[in-house]
Short mmCIF file of N, CA and C in Angstrom, two decimals:
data_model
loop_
_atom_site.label_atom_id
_atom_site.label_comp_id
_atom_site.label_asym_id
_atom_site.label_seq_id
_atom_site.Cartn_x
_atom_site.Cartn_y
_atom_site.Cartn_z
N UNK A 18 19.72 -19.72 -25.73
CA UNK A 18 20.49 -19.14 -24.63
C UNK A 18 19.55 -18.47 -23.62
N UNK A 19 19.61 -18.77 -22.68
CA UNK A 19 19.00 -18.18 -21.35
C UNK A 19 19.23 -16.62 -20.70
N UNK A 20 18.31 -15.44 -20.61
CA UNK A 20 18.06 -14.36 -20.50
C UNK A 20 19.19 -14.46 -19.22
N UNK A 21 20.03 -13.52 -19.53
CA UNK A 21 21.06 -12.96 -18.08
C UNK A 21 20.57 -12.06 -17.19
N UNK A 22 20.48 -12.53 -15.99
CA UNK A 22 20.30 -11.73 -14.96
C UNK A 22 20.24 -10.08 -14.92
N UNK A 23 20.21 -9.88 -13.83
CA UNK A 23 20.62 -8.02 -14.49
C UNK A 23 20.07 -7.43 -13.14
N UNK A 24 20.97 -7.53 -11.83
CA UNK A 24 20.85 -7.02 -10.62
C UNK A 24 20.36 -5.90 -10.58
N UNK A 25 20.51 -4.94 -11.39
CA UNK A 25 20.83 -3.48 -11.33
C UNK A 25 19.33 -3.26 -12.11
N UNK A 26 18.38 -3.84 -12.34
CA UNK A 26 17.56 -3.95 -13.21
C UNK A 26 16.15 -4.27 -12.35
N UNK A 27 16.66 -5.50 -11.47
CA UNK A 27 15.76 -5.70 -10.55
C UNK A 27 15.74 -4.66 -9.23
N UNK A 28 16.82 -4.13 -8.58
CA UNK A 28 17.06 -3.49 -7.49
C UNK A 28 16.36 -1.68 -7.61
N UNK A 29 16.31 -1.60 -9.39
CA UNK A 29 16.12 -0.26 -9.59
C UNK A 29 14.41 -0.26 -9.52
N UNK A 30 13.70 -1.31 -9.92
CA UNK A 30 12.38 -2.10 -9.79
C UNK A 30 12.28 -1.60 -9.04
N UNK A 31 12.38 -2.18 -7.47
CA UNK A 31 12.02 -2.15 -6.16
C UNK A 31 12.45 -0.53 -5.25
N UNK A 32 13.39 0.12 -6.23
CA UNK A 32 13.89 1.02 -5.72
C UNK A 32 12.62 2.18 -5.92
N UNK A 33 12.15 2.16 -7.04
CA UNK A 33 11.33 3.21 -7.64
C UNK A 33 9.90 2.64 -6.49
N UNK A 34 9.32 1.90 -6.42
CA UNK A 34 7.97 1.15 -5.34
C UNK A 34 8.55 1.82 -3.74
N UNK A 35 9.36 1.83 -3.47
CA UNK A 35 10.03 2.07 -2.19
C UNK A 35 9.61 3.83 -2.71
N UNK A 36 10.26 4.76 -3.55
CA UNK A 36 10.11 6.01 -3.55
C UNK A 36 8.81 6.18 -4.19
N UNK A 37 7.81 5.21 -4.74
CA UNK A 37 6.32 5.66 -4.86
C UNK A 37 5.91 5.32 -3.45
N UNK A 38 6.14 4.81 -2.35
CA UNK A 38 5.45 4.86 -0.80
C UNK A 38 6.04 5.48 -0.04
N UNK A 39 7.26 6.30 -0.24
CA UNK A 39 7.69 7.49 0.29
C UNK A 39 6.96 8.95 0.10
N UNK A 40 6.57 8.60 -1.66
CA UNK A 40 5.55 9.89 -1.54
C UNK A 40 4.25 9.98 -0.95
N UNK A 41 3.78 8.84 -1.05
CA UNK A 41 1.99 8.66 -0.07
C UNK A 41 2.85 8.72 1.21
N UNK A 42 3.76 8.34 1.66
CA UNK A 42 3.96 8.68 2.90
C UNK A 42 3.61 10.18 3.36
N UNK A 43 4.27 10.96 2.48
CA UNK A 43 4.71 12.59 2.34
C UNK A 43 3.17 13.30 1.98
N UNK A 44 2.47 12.96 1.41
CA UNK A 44 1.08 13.18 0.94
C UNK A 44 -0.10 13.02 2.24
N UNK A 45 0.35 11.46 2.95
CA UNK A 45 -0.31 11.25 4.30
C UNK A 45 -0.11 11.89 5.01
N UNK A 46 0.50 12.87 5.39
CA UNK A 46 1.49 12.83 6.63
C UNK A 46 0.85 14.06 7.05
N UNK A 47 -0.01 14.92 5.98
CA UNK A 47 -0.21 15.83 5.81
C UNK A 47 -1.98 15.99 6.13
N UNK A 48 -1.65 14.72 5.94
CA UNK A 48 -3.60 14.05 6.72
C UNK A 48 -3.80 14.12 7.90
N UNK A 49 -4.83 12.97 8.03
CA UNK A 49 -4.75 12.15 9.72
C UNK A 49 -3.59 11.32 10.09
N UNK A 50 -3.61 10.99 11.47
CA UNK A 50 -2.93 10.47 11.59
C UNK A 50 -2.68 8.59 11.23
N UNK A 51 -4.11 8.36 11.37
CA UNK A 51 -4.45 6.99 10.71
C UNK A 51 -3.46 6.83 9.44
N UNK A 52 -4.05 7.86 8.54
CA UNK A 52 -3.59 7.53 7.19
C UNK A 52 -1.82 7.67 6.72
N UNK A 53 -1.48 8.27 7.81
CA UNK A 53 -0.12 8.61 8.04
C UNK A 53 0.97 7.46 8.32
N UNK A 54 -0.01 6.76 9.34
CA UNK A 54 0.37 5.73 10.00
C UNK A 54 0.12 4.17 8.94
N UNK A 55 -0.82 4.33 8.38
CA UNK A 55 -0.80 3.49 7.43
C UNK A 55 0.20 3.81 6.22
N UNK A 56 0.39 4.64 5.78
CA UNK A 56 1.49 4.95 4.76
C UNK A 56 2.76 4.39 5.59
N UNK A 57 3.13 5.12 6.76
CA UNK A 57 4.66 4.71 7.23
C UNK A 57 4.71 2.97 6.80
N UNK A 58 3.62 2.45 7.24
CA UNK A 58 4.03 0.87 7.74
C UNK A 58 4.52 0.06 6.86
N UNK A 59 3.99 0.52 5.42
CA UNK A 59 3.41 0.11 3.93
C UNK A 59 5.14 0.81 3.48
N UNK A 60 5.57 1.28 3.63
CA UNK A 60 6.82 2.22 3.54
C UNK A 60 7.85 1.29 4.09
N UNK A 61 7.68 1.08 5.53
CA UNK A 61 8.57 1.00 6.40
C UNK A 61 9.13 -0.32 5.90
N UNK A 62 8.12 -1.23 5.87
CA UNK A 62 8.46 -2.48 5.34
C UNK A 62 9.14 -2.87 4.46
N UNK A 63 8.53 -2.06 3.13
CA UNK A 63 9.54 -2.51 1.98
C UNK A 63 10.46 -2.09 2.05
N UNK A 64 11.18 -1.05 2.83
CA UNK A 64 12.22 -0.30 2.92
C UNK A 64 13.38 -1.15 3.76
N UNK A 65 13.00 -1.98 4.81
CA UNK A 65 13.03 -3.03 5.29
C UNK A 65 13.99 -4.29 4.71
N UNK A 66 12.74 -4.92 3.54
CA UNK A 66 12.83 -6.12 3.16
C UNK A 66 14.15 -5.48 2.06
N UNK A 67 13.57 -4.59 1.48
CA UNK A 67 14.82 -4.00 0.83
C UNK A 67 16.35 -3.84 1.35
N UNK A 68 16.12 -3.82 2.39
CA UNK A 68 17.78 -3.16 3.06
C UNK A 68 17.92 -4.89 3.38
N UNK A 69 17.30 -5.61 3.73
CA UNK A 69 17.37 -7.00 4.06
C UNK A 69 18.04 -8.28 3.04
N UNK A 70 17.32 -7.39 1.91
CA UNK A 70 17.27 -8.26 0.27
C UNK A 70 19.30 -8.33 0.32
N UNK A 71 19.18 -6.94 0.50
CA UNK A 71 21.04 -6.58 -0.19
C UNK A 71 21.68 -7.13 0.95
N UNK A 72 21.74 -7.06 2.14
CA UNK A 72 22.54 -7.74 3.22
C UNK A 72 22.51 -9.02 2.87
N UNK A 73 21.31 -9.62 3.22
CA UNK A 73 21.66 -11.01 2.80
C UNK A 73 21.48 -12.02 1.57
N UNK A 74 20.94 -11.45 1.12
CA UNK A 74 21.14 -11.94 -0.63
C UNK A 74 22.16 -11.99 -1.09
N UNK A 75 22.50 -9.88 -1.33
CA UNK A 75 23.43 -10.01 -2.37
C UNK A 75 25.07 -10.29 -1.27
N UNK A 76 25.18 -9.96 -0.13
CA UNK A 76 26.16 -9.76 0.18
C UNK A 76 26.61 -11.11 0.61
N UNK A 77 25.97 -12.03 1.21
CA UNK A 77 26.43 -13.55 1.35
C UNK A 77 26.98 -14.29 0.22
N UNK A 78 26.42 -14.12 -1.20
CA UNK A 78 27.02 -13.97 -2.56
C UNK A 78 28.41 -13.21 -2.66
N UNK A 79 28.34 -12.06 -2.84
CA UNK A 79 29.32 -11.65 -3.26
C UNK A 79 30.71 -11.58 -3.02
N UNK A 80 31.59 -11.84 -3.60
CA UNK A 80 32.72 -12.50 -3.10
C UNK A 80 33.81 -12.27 -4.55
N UNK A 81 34.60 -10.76 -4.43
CA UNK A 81 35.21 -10.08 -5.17
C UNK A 81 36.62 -10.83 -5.39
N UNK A 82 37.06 -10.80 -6.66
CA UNK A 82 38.61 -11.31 -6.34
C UNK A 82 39.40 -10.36 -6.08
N UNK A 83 39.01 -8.55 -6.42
CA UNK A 83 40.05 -8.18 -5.63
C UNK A 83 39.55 -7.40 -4.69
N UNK A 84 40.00 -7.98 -3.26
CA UNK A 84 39.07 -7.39 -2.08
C UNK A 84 38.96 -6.24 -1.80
N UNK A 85 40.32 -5.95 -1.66
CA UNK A 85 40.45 -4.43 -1.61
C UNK A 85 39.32 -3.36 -2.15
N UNK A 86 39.46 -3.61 -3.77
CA UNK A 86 38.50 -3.02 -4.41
C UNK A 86 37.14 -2.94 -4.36
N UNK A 87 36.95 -4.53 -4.04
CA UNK A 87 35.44 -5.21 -4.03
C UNK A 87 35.16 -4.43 -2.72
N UNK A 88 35.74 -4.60 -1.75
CA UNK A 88 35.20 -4.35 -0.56
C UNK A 88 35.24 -3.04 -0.17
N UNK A 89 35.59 -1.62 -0.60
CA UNK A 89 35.47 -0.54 -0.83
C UNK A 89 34.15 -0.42 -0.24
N UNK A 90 33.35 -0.67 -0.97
CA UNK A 90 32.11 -0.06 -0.86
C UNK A 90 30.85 -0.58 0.21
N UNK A 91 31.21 -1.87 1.04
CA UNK A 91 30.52 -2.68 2.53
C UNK A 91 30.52 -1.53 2.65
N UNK A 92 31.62 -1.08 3.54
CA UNK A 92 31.49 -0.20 5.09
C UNK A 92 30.59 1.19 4.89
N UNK A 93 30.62 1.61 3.33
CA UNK A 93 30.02 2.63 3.19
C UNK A 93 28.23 2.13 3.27
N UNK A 94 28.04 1.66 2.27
CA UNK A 94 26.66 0.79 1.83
C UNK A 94 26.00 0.64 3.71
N UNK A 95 26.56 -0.32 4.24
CA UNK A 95 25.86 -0.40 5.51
C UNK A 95 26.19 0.91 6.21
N UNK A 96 27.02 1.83 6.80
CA UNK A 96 26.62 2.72 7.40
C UNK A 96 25.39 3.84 7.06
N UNK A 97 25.15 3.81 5.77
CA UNK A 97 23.81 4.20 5.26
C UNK A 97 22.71 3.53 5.27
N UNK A 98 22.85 1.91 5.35
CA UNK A 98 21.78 1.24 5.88
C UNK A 98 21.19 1.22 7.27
N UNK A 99 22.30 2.05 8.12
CA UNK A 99 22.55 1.69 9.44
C UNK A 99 21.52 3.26 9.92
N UNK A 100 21.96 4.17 9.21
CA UNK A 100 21.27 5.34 9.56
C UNK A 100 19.70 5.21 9.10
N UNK A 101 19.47 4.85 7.97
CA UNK A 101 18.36 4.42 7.60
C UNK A 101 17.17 3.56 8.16
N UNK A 102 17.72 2.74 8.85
CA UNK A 102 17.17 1.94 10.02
C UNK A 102 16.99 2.92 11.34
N UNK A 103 18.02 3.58 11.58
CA UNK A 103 17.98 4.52 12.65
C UNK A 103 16.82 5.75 12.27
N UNK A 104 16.31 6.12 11.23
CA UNK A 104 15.46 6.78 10.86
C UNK A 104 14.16 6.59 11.14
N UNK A 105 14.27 5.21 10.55
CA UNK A 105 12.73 4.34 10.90
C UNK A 105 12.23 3.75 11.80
N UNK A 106 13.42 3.82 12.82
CA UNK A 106 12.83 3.08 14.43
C UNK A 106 12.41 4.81 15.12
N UNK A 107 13.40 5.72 14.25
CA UNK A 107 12.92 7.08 15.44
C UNK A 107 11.55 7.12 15.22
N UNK A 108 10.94 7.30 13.77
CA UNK A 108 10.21 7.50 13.32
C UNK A 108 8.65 6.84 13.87
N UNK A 109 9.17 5.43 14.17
CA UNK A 109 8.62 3.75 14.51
C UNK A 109 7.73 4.85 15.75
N UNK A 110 9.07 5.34 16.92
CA UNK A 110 8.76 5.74 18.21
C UNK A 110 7.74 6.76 18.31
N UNK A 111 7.87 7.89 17.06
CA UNK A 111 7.02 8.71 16.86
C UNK A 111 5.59 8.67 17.09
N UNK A 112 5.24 7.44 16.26
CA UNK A 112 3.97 7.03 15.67
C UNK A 112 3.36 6.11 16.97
N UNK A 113 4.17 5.55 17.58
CA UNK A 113 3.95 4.42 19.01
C UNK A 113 3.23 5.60 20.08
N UNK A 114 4.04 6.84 20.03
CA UNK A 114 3.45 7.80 20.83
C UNK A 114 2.25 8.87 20.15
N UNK A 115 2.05 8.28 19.23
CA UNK A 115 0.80 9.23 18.05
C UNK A 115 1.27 10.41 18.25
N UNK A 116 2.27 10.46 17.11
CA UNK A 116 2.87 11.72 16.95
C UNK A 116 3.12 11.68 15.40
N UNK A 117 2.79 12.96 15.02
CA UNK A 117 3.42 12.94 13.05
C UNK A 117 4.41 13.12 13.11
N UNK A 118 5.25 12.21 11.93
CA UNK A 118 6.40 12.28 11.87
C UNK A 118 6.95 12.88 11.28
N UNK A 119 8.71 13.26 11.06
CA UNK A 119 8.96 14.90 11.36
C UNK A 119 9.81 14.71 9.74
N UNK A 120 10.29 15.64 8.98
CA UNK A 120 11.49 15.59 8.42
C UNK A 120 11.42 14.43 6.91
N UNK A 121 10.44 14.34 6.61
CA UNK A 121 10.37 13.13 5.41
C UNK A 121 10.82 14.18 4.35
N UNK A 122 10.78 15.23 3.78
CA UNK A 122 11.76 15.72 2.88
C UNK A 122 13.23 15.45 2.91
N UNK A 123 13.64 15.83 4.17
CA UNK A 123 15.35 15.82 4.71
C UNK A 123 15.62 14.10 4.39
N UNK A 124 14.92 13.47 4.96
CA UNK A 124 14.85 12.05 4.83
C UNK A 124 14.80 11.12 3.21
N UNK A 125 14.05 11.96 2.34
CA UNK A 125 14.05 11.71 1.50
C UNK A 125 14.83 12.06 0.08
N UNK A 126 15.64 12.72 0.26
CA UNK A 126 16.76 13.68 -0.48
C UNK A 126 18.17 12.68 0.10
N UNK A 127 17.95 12.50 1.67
CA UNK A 127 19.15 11.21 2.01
C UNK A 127 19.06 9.69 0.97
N UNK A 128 17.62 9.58 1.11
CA UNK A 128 17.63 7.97 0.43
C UNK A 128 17.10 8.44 -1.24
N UNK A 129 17.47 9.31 -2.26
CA UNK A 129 18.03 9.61 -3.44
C UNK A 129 19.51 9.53 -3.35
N UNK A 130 20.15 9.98 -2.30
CA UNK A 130 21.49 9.69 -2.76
C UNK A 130 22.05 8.48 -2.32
N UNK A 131 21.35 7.69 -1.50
CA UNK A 131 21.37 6.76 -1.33
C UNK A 131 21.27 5.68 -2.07
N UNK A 132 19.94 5.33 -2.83
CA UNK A 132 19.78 4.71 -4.20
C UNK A 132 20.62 4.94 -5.39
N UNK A 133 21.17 6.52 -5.22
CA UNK A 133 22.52 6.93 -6.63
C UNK A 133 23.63 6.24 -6.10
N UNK A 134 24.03 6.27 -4.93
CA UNK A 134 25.03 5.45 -4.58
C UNK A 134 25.11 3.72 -5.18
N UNK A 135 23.86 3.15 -5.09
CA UNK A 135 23.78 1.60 -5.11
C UNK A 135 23.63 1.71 -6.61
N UNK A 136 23.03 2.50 -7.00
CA UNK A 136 22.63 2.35 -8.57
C UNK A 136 24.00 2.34 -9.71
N UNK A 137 25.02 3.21 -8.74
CA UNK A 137 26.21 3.68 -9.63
C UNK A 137 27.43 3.06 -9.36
N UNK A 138 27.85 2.82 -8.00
CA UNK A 138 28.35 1.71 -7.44
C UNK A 138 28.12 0.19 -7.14
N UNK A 139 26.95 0.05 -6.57
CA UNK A 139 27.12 -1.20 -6.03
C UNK A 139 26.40 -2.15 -7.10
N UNK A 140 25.33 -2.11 -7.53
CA UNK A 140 24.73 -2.74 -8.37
C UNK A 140 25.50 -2.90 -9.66
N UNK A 141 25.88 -1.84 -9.91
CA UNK A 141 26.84 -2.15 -11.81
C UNK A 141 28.22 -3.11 -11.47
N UNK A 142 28.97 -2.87 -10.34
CA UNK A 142 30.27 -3.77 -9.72
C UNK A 142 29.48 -5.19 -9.74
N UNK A 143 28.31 -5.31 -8.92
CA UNK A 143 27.77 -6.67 -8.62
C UNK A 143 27.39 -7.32 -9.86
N UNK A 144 26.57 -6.87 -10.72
CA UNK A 144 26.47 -7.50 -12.23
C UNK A 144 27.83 -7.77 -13.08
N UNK A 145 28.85 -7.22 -13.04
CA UNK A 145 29.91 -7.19 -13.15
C UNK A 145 30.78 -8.56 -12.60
N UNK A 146 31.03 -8.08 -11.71
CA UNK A 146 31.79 -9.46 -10.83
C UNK A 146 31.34 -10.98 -10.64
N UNK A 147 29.71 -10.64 -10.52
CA UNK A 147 29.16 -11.88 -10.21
C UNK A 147 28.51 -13.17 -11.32
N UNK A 148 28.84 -14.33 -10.75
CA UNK A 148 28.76 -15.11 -12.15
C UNK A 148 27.11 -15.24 -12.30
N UNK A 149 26.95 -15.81 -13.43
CA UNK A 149 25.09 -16.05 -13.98
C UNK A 149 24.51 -16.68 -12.83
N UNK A 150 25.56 -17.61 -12.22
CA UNK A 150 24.31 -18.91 -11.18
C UNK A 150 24.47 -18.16 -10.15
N UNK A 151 25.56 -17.15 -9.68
CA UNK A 151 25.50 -16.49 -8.37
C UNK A 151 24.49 -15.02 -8.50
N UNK A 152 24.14 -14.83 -9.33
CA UNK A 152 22.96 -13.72 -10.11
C UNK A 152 21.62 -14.94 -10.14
N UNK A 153 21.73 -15.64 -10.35
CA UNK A 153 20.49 -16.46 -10.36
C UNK A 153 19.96 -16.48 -8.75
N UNK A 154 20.64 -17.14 -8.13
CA UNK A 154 20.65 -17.24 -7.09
C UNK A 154 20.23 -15.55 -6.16
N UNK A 155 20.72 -14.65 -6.63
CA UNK A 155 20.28 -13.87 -6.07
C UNK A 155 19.22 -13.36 -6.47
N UNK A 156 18.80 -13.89 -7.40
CA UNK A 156 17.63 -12.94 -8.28
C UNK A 156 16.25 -13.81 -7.35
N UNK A 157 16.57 -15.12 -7.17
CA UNK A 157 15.55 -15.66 -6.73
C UNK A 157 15.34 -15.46 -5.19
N UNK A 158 16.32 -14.75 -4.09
CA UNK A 158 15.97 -14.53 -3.10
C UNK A 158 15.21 -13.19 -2.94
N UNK A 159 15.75 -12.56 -4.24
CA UNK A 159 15.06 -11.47 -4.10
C UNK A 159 13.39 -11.13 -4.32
N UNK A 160 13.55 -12.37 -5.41
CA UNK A 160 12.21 -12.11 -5.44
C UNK A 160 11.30 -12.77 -4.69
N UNK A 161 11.88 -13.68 -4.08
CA UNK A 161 11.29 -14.19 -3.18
C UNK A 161 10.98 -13.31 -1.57
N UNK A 162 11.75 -12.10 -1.38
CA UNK A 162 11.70 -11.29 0.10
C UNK A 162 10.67 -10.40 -0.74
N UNK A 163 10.90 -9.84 -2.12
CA UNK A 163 10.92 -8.23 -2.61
C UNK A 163 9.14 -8.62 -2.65
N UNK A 164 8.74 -9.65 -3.40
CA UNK A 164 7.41 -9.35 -4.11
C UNK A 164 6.47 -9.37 -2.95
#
């Protein structure tokens, strides 16, 4: 029998790499600005491919039978992706004008509850609902954006 998928397994992977380059971010920031600027980018990205992975991976997949329920949790999930992005372009502008960037504690206490959100909601529903080949399928886009 063939090892089952396990969304919530891979997403928590990538989740923890995303909050180990949040802290060199937080560590840089406190440097030069070079090294600051190299942390954001190294950050920014996976944070990125990450918010990218779940839009279109998992969410072109997923496809709840009861919508209502299933779909609860879109509008929330992206308006936190939405601010999150809005974080990292302010941030983007900061650094364009060589400026240190402001608030990565405040910022980073948002995307903990952010990750508790996906970790407790969205990921355990998605392993849940979704069949082995539609978990396959996502496992391989992911690893195909994530690595």
């Amino acid at each position: 029998m063939m090892k089952s998928v396990n969304i919530f397994k891979l997403m928590v992977k990538n989740h923890r790499k995303i909050e180990n380059l949040l802290t060199k971010l937080e560590e840089n920031n406190n440097k030069d600005f070079e090294s600051m600027q190299n942390a954001f980018n190294k950050f920014e990205w996976e944070l990125e491919k990450h918010i990218f992975t779940e839009e279109k991976a998992i969410f072109t997949t997923y496809n709840p039978e009861d919508k209502a329920e299933g779909y609860k949790m879109l509008p929330e999930l992206t308006k936190q992706h939405n601010f999150i992005l809005n974080k990292l372009n302010n941030w983007r502008k900061d650094i364009k004008n060589k400026r240190m960037i402001s608030d990565i504690y405040s910022f980073k206490i948002y995307l903990i509850r952010h990750k508790t959100y996906e970790e407790e909601k969205v990921y355990t529903m998605l392993d849940q609902s979704l069949t082995e080949n539609e978990k396959k399928h996502i496992e391989s886009k992911i690893n195909e954006i994530v690595q």
